XYZ file of C-alpha atoms in Angstrom:
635
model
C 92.632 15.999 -64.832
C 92.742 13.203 -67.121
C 91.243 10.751 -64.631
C 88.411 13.058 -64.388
C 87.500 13.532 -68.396
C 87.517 9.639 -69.028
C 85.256 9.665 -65.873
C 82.962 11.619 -67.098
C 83.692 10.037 -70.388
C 82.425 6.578 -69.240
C 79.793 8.458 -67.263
C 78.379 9.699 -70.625
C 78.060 6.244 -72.215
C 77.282 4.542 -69.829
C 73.681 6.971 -69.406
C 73.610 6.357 -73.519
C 73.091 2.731 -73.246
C 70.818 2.619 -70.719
C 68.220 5.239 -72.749
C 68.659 2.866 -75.389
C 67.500 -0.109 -73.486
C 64.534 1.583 -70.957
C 63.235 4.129 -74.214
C 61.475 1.983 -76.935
C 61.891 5.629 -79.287
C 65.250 5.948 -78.690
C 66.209 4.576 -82.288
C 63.876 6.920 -83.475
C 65.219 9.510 -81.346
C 69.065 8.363 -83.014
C 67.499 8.427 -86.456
C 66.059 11.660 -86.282
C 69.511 12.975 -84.981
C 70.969 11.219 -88.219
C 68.338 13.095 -90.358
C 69.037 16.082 -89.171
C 72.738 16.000 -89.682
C 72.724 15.000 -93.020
C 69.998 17.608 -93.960
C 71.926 20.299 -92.712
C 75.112 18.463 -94.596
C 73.370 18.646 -97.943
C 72.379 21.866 -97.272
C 74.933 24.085 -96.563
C 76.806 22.079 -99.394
C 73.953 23.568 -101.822
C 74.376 27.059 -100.627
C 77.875 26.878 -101.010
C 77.774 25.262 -104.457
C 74.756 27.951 -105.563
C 76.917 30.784 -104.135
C 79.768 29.208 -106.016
C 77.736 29.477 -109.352
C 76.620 32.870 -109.162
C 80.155 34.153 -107.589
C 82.167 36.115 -111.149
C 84.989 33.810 -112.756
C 88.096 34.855 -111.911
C 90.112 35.919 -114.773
C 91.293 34.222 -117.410
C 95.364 34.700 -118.639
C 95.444 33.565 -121.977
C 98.715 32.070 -122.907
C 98.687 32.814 -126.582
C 100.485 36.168 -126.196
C 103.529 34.999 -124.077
C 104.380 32.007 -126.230
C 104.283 34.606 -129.273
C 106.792 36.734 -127.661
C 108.770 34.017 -126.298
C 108.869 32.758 -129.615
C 110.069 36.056 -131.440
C 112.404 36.365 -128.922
C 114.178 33.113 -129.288
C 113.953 33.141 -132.453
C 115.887 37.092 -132.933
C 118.142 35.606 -130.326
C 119.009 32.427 -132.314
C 119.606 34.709 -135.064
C 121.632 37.293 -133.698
C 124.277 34.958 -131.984
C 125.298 33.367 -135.655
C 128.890 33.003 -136.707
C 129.828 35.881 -138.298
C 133.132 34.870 -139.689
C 134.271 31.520 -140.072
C 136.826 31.580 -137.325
C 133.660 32.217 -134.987
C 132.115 29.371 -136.630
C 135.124 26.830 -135.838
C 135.174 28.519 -131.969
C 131.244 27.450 -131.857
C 131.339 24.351 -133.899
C 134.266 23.512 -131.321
C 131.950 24.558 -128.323
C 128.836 22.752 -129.105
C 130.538 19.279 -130.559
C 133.691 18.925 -128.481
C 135.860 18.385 -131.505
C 136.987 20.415 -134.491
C 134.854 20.742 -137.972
C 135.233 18.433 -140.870
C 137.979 19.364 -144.001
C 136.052 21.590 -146.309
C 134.506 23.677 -143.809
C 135.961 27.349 -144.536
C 135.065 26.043 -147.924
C 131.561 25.480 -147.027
C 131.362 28.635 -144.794
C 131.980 30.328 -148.106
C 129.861 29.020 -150.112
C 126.743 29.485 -147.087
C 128.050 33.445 -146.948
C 127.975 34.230 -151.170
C 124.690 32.829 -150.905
C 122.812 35.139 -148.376
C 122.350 32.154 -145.169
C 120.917 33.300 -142.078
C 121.622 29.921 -140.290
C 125.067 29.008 -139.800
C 125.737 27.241 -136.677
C 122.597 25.266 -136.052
C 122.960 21.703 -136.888
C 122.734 20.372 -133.752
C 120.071 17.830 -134.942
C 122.539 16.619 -137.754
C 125.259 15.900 -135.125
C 122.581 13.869 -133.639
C 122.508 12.009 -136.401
C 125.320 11.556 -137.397
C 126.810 10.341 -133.446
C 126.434 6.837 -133.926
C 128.200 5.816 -136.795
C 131.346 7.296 -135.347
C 131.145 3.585 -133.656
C 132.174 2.165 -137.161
C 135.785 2.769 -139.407
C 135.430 3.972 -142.420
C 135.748 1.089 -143.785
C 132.711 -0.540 -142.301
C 130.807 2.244 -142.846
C 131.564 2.472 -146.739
C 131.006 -1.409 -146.647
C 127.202 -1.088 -144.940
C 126.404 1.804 -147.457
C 126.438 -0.992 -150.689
C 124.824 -3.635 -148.544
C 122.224 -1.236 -147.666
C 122.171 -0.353 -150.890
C 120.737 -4.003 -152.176
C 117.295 -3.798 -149.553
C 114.280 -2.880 -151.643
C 113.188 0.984 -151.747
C 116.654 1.976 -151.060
C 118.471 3.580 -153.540
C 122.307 4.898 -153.940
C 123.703 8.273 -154.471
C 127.702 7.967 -155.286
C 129.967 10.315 -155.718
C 132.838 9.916 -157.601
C 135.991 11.868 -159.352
C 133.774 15.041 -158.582
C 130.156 14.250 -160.292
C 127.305 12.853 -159.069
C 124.964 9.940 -160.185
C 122.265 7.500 -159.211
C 122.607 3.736 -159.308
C 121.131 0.473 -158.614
C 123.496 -1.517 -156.789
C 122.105 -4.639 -157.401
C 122.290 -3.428 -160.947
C 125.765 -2.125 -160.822
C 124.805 0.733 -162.959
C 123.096 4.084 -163.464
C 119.492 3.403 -163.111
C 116.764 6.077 -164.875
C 114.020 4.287 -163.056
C 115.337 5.151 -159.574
C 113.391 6.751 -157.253
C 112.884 10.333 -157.157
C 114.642 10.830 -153.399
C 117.933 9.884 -155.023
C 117.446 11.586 -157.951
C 116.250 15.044 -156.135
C 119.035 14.679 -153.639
C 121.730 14.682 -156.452
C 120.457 17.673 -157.558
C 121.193 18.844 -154.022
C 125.066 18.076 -154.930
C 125.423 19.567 -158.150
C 126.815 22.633 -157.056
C 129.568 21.512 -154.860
C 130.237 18.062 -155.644
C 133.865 19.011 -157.511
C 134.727 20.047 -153.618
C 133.908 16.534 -152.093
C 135.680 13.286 -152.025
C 134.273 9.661 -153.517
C 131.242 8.573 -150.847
C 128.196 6.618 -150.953
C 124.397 7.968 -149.636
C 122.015 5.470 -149.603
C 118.712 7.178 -150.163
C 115.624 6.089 -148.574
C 112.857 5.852 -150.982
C 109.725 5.185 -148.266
C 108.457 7.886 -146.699
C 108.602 6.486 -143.159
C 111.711 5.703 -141.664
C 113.766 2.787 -141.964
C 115.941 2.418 -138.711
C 115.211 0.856 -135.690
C 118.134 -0.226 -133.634
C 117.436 -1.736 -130.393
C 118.018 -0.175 -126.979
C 121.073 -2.746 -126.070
C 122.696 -2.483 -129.478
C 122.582 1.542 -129.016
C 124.105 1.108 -125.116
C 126.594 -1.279 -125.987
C 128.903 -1.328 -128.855
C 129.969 -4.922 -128.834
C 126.450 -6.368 -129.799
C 127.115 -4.626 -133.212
C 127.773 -7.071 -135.583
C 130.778 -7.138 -137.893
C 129.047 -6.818 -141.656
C 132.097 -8.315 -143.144
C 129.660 -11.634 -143.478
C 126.890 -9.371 -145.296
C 123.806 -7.549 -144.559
C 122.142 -11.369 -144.133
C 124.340 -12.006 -141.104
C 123.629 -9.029 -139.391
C 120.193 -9.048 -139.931
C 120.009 -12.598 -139.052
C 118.522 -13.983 -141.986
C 117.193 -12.975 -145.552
C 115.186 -8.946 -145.627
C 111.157 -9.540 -146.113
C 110.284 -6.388 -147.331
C 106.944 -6.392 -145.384
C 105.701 -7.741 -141.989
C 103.611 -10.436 -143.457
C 101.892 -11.229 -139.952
C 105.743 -12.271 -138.193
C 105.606 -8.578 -136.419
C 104.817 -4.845 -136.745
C 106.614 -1.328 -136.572
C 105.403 -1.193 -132.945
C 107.035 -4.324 -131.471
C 109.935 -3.288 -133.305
C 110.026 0.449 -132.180
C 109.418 -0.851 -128.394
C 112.927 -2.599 -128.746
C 114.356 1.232 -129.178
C 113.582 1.929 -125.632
C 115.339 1.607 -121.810
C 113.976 -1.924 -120.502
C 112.663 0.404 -117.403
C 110.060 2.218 -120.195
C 106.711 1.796 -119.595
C 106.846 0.261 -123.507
C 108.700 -2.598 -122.833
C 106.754 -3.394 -119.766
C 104.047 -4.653 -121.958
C 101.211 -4.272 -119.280
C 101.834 -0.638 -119.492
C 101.122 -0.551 -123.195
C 97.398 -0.790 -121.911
C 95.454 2.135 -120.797
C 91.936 1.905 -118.639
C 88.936 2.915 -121.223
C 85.716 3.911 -120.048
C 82.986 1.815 -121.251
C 80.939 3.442 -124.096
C 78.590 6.256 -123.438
C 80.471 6.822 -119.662
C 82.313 9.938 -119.326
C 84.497 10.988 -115.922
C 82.586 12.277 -112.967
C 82.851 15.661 -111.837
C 80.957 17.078 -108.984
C 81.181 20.448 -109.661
C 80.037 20.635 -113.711
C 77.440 18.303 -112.544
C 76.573 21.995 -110.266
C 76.951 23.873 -113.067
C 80.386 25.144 -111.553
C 83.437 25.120 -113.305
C 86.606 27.064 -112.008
C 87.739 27.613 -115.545
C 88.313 26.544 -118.784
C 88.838 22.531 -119.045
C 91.693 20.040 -119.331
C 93.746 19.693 -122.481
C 91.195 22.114 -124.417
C 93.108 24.901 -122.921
C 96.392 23.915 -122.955
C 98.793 25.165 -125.741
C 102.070 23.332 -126.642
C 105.364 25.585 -127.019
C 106.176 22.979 -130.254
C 104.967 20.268 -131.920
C 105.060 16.800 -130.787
C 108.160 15.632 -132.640
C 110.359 14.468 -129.802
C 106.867 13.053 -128.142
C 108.339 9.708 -125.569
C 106.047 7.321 -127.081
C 108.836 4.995 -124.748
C 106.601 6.476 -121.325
C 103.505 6.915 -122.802
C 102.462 3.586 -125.055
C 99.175 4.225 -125.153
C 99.658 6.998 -127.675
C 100.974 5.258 -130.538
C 97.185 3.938 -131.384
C 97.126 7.100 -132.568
C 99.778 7.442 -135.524
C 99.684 5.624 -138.367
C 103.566 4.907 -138.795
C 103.405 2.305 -136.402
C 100.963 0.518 -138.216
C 103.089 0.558 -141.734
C 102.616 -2.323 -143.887
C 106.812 -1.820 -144.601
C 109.245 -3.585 -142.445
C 112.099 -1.488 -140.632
C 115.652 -2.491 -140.697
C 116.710 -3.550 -136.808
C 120.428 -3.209 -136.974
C 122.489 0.359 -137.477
C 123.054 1.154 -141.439
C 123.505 4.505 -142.933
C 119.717 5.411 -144.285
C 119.061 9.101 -145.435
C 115.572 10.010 -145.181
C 113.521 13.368 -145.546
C 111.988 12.469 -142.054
C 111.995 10.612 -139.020
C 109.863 10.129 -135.183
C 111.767 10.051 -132.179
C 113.614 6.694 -132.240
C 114.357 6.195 -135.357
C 118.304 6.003 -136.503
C 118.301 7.475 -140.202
C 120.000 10.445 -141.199
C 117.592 13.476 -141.767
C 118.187 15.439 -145.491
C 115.958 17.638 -147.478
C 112.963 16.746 -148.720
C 113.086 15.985 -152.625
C 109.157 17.807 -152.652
C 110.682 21.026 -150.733
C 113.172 21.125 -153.513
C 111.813 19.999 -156.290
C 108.530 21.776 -158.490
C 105.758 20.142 -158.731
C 101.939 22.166 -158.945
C 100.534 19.193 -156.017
C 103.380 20.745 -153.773
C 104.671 24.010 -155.168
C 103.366 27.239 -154.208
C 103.547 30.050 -157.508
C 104.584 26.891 -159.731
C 104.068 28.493 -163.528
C 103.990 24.996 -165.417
C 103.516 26.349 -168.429
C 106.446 29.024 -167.878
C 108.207 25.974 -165.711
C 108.933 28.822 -163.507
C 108.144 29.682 -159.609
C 106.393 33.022 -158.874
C 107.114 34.683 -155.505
C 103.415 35.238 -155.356
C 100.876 32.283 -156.207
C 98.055 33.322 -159.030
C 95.712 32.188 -156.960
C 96.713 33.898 -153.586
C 94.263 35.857 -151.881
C 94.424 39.152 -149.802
C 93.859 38.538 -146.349
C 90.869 40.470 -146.267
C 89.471 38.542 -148.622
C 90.361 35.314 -146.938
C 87.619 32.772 -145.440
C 87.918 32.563 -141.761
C 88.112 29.364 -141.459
C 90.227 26.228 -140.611
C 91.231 24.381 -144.086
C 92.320 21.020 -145.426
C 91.684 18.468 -148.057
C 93.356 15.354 -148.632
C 94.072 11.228 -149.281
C 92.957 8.668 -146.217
C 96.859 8.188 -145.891
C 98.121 7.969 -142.373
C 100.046 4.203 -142.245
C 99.611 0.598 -143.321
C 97.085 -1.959 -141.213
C 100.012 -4.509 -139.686
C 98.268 -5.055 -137.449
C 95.036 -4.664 -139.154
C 92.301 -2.809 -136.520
C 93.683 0.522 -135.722
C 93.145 2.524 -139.186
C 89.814 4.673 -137.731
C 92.503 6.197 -134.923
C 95.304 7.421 -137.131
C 95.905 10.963 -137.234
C 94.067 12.229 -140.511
C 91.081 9.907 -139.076
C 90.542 11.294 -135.931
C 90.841 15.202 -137.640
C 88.966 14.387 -140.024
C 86.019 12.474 -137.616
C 86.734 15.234 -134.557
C 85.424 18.180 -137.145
C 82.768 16.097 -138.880
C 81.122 15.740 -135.789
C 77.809 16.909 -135.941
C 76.474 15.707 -132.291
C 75.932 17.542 -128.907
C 78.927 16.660 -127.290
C 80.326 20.395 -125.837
C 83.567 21.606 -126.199
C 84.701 24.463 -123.058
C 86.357 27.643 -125.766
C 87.780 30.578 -124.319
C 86.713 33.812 -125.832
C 87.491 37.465 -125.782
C 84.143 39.121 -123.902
C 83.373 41.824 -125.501
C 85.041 40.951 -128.844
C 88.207 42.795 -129.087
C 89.282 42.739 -125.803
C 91.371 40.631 -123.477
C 88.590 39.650 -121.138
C 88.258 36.105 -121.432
C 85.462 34.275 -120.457
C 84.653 30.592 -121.191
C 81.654 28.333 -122.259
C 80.890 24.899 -122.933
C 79.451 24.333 -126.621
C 78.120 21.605 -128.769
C 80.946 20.660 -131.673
C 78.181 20.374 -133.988
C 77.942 24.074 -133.653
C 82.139 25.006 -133.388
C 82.558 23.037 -136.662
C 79.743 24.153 -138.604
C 80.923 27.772 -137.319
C 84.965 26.783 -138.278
C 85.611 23.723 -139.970
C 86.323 23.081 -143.790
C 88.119 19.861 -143.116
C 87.084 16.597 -145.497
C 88.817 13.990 -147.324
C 88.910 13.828 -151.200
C 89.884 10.100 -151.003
C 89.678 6.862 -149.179
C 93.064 4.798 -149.258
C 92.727 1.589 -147.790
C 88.977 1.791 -146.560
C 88.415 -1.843 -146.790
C 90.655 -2.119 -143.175
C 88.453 0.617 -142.228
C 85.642 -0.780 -139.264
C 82.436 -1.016 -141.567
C 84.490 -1.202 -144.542
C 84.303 2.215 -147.136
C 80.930 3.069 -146.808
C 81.771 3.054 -142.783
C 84.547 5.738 -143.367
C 82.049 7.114 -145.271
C 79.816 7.601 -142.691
C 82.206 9.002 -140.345
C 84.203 11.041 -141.904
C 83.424 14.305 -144.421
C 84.366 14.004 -147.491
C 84.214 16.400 -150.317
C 86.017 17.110 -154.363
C 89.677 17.315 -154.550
C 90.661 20.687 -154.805
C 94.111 22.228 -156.362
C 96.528 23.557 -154.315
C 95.658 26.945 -154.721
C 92.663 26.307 -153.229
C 94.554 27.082 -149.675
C 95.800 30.004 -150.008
C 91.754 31.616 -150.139
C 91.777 30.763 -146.106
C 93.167 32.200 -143.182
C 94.094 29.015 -141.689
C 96.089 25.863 -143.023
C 96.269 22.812 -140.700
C 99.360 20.779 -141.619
C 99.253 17.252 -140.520
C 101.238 13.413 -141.155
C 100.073 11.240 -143.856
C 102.194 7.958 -144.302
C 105.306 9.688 -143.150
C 105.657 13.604 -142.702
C 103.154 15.951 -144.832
C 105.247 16.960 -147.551
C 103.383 20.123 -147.750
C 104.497 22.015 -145.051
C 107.190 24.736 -147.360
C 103.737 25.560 -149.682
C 101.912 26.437 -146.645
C 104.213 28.214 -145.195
C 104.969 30.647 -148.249
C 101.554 31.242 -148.850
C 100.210 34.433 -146.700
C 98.386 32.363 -144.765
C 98.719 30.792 -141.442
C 99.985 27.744 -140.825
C 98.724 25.063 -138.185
C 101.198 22.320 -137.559
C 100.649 18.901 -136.108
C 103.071 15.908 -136.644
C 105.679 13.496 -134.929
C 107.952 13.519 -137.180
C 111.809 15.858 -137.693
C 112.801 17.125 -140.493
C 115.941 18.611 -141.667
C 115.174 22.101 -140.744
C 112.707 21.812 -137.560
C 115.741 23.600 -135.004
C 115.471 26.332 -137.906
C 111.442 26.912 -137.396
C 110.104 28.780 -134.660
C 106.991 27.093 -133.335
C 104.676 30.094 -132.165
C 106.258 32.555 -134.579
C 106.306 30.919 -138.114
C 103.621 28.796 -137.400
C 100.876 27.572 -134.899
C 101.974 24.590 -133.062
C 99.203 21.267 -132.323
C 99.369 18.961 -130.499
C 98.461 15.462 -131.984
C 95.007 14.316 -130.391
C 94.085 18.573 -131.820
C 92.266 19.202 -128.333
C 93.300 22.827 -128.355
C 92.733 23.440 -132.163
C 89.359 25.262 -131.420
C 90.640 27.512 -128.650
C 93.097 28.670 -131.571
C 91.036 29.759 -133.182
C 89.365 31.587 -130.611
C 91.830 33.704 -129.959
C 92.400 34.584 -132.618
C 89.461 34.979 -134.837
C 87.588 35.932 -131.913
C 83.573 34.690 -130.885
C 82.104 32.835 -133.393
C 77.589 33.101 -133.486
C 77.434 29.962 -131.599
C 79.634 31.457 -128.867
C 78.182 34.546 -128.714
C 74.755 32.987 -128.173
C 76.382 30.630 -125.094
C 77.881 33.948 -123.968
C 74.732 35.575 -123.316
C 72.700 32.586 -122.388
C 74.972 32.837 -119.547
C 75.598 36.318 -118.840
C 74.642 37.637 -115.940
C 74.861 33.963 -114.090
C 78.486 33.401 -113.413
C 79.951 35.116 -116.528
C 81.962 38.189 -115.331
C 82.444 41.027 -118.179
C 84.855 44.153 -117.738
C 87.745 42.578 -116.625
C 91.638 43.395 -117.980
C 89.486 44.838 -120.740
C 92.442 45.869 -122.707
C 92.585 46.029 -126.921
C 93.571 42.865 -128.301
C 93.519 42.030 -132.700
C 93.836 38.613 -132.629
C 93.271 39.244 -136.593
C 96.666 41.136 -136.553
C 98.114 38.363 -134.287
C 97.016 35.482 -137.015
C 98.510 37.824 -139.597
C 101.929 38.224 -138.143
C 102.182 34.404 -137.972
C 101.225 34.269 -141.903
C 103.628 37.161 -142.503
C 106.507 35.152 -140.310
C 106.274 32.157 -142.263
C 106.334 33.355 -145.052
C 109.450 35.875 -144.314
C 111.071 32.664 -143.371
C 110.692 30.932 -146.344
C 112.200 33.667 -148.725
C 115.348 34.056 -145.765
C 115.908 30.188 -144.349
C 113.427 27.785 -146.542
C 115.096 28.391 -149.985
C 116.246 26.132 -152.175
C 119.783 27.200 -151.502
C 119.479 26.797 -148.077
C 118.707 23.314 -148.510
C 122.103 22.799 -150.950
C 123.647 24.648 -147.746
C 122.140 21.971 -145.845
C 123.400 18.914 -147.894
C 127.004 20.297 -148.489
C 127.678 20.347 -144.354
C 126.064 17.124 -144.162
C 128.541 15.849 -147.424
C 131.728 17.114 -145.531
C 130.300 15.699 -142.047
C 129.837 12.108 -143.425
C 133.345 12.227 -145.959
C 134.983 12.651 -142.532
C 133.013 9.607 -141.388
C 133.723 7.300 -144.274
C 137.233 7.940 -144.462
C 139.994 5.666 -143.804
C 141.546 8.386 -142.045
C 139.810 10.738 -140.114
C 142.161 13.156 -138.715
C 143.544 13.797 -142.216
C 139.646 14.536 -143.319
C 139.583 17.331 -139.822
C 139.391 20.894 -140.553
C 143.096 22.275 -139.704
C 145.385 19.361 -140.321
């Protein structure tokens, strides 16, 4: 059988060639055969794609919902499952650390119950800090505290014979010009600091962070140095406070990572750019086809981007100023309390001195004439009243320019440019169709139109515009700017966005108390970020803000400009009618407004930040102490 198909096979050919060589219109024969197959190609490709266009959209699941009742779930679980007594605090402290609590912890318990705390047993994130100085004796560690202590912007906190003060160490005495970390963090210890034992904090005074150990020094403990020959020796030579062209945060942050990371394989720090004016190639929007809503633009982040692996992604830290700081880092392990750090970093997270402190920049219901705090700010708004609209003003701040180059892609920048835009590029937003229900439908529409419909985002200064690419008047020209505004000025909009400046925003507890809701978008952790429900007490972003607009989409519904794409559309490939259920996304925004600011009178208090600082106080007292076990809850 198979002798007889290759005969025929063979036959077949051979009869092929010879037409080609007797028939001078054979060719023309071939290439009308060639015609006619690619005709028919392209044509039944056009039907298809023309049936595709005019075929309904399937529907749309928006994810908003779920991640709002995942979130109050988690978050009622979280709370629900907290020690009760202080016995079932030991039992979980046991459970989650592998070893038993510091001395003074019934006493601390104590002091956390008189005072109303919700959270008692989540300080997961302060163990994390705390982990790698167990490497040290208490000695060393007490030793690296005073050396520290000498580097400029740092300042001490001591304890001693029960009271609390601030000093210069290089001074060797109280200091009333140090900085006002220290002194709001000594506040923090008024309370309880007859309960706590002699001990050094060295306070950071920058807000970026100060520690960045690298990877092999982390993995193995016999690089660490021995201090005994001073903080010179260990640092291998004398502390430049600045970079002063001999390296940047980046290079030094790189060092933090496994030698497999895509970071320190410096070819993968580069990512492929298309040329100006280009933009990717797809087939089927070229058709007028799309499947669904696009990329990132409809993609919604359970939290903020805080633990972010900059290590396996490079590319990204173009985009955040704090790599960019003018203000060397410190590459070896010492003690550094800060009110914030990125992933990476080695200092030890406390409150922030502008959560605790009053000020009327970053207070919200600060009476300075009364010197007072109101639970309700005199110039809050009812919701009702409330612009719809997405709000900010601020300062230019976002990093340092070591290297110089990069300041038009830090974070406030590209907010700041992204809603100034006034071209035709098109954003795809997802919309309720009719308004009100949970049909969603999608369109693509020029961000000219979604800002002008949206956005109240400007800057009311420029900080270090000369660095800027066309020097001031070029941030000028790029970026809105408007009148500084007070503080109050917030609380007569719907919707806050939150982002980094030159370390975290130090406006985040304002926000939230205010009864309006809060967008978020930073890298950095703070002392109470495992306490914070993303989704519940505030509205999570991501930090290149692609989804920012579909945000608000859901929840203030349609805007005019999508309405108008909605109908230029309707009856095309737009599908209405579909799992046309009842859905408030009003209500929705409100409940996030309402959550925050619950949490703030419950969790953000000031008291829960002393709460804060006395577990961290009994957790390092253990750590600086000649003897541990004697400083172990129990013995």
């Amino acid at each position: 059988m198979r002798a007889r198909v290759a005969t025929l096979a063979a036959a077949a050919l051979g009869l092929f060639l010879l037409l080609q060589l007797v028939s001078p219109h054979s060719n023309q024969i071939f290439s009308h055969t060639q015609r006619w197959t690619t005709a028919s190609s392209s044509m039944i490709r056009s039907k298809f794609l023309r049936a595709k266009a005019r075929a309904p959209r399937p529907p749309i699941h928006h994810p908003i919902p779920d991640l709002m009742e995942e979130a109050r779930t988690k978050y009622i679980e979280k709370i629900n499952r907290q020690s009760a007594t202080v016995e079932d605090a030991v039992k979980e402290y046991r459970r989650r650390y592998n070893k038993n609590p510091p001395k003074g912890f019934d006493k601390w318990y104590q002091f956390a119950k008189d005072h109303d705390a919700v959270i008692f047993d989540e300080y997961d994130q302060l163990d994390r800090d705390l982990k790698p100085f167990w490497l040290f004796s208490g000695a060393e560690l007490r030793r690296r505290c005073i050396q520290v202590g000498f580097l400029p912007s740092v300042d001490l906190v001591r304890i001693e014979n029960g009271t609390t003060r601030t000093i210069d160490v290089s001074k060797g005495f109280d200091d009333a010009e140090v900085g006002a970390r220290a002194k709001g963090f000594r506040v923090m210890l008024e309370k309880f600091q007859r309960e706590l034992p002699d001990m050094d904090f060295p306070i950071n005074e920058k807000a970026e962070g100060r520690i960045l150990v690298p990877w092999e020094e982390n993995q193995y403990s016999n690089l660490t140095a021995d201090s005994s020959g001073g903080i010179e020796s260990v640092l291998g030579g004398e502390f430049i406070p600045d970079w002063r062209g001999d390296g940047n945060v980046w290079e030094a942050y790189r060092r933090t990572c496994d030698p497999s990371s895509q970071a320190r394989r410096l070819f993968g720090s580069l990512r492929a750019k298309l040329k100006e004016g280009q933009k990717p190639i797809s087939r089927l929007a070229d058709a007028g086809v799309t499947a669904g809503p696009k990329g990132d633009e409809f993609i919604f982040a359970e939290d903020v981007d805080d633990k972010y692996d900059f290590c396996d992604h490079p590319w990204a830290h173009y985009n955040q100023g704090h790599f960019f700081s003018d203000w060397r880092t410190i590459h070896a392990l010492y003690p550094m309390f800060s009110p914030a750090k990125g992933v990476g970093y080695s200092d030890i997270l406390i409150p922030s001195h502008y959560y605790f402190s009053s000020t009327k920049r970053y207070t919200y219901g600060w009476d300075p004439v009364n010197m007072k705090i109101h639970d309700v700010d005199d110039m809050e708004t009812d919701w009702d009243d409330k612009s719809t609209d997405i709000f900010w003003r601020g300062a230019t701040t976002g990093g340092g320019s070591s290297p110089p180059g990069f300041l038009a892609q830090y974070q406030r920048h590209r907010l700041i440019k992204m809603t100034s835009d006034m071209s035709d590029a098109e954003k795809t937003v997802v919309f309720a169709d009719p308004p009100g229900s949970t049909n969603f439908i999608s369109a693509s529409i020029p961000i000219a139109e979604l800002n002008a419909d949206m956005m109240d985002v400007a800057f009311t200064k420029a900080v270090g515009c000369t660095q800027y690419p066309g020097g001031c008047d070029g941030m000028r020209k790029d970026h809105r700017f408007a009148d500084a505004v007070p503080l109050g000025e917030n609380w007569r909009h719907k919707y806050l966005i939150d982002i980094d400046g030159m370390g975290y925003s130090a406006r985040l507890f304002a926000l939230l108390k205010s009864e309006s809701a809060v967008l978020k978008s930073t890298v950095y952790t703070e002392f109470c970020s495992e306490w914070l429900q993303p989704w519940l007490h505030y509205i999570p972003v991501t930090q290149l803000y692609n989804e920012i607009y579909n945000i608000f989409a859901f929840f203030s519904g349609p805007t005019r400009s999508m309405i108008e794409a909605a109908n230029a559309t309707r009856g095309t490939y737009q599908s209405a009618g579909l799992l046309s259920g009842h859905l408030d996304g009003d209500a929705e925004l409100r409940k996030i407004a309402s959550a925050g600011r619950e949490w703030m009178f419950s969790v953000g208090r000031k008291i829960d930040m002393e709460i804060y600082v006395y577990r961290l106080c009994i957790e390092w007292a253990r750590l600086v102490a000649d003897d541990r076990e004697a400083m172990t809850y129990g013995n």
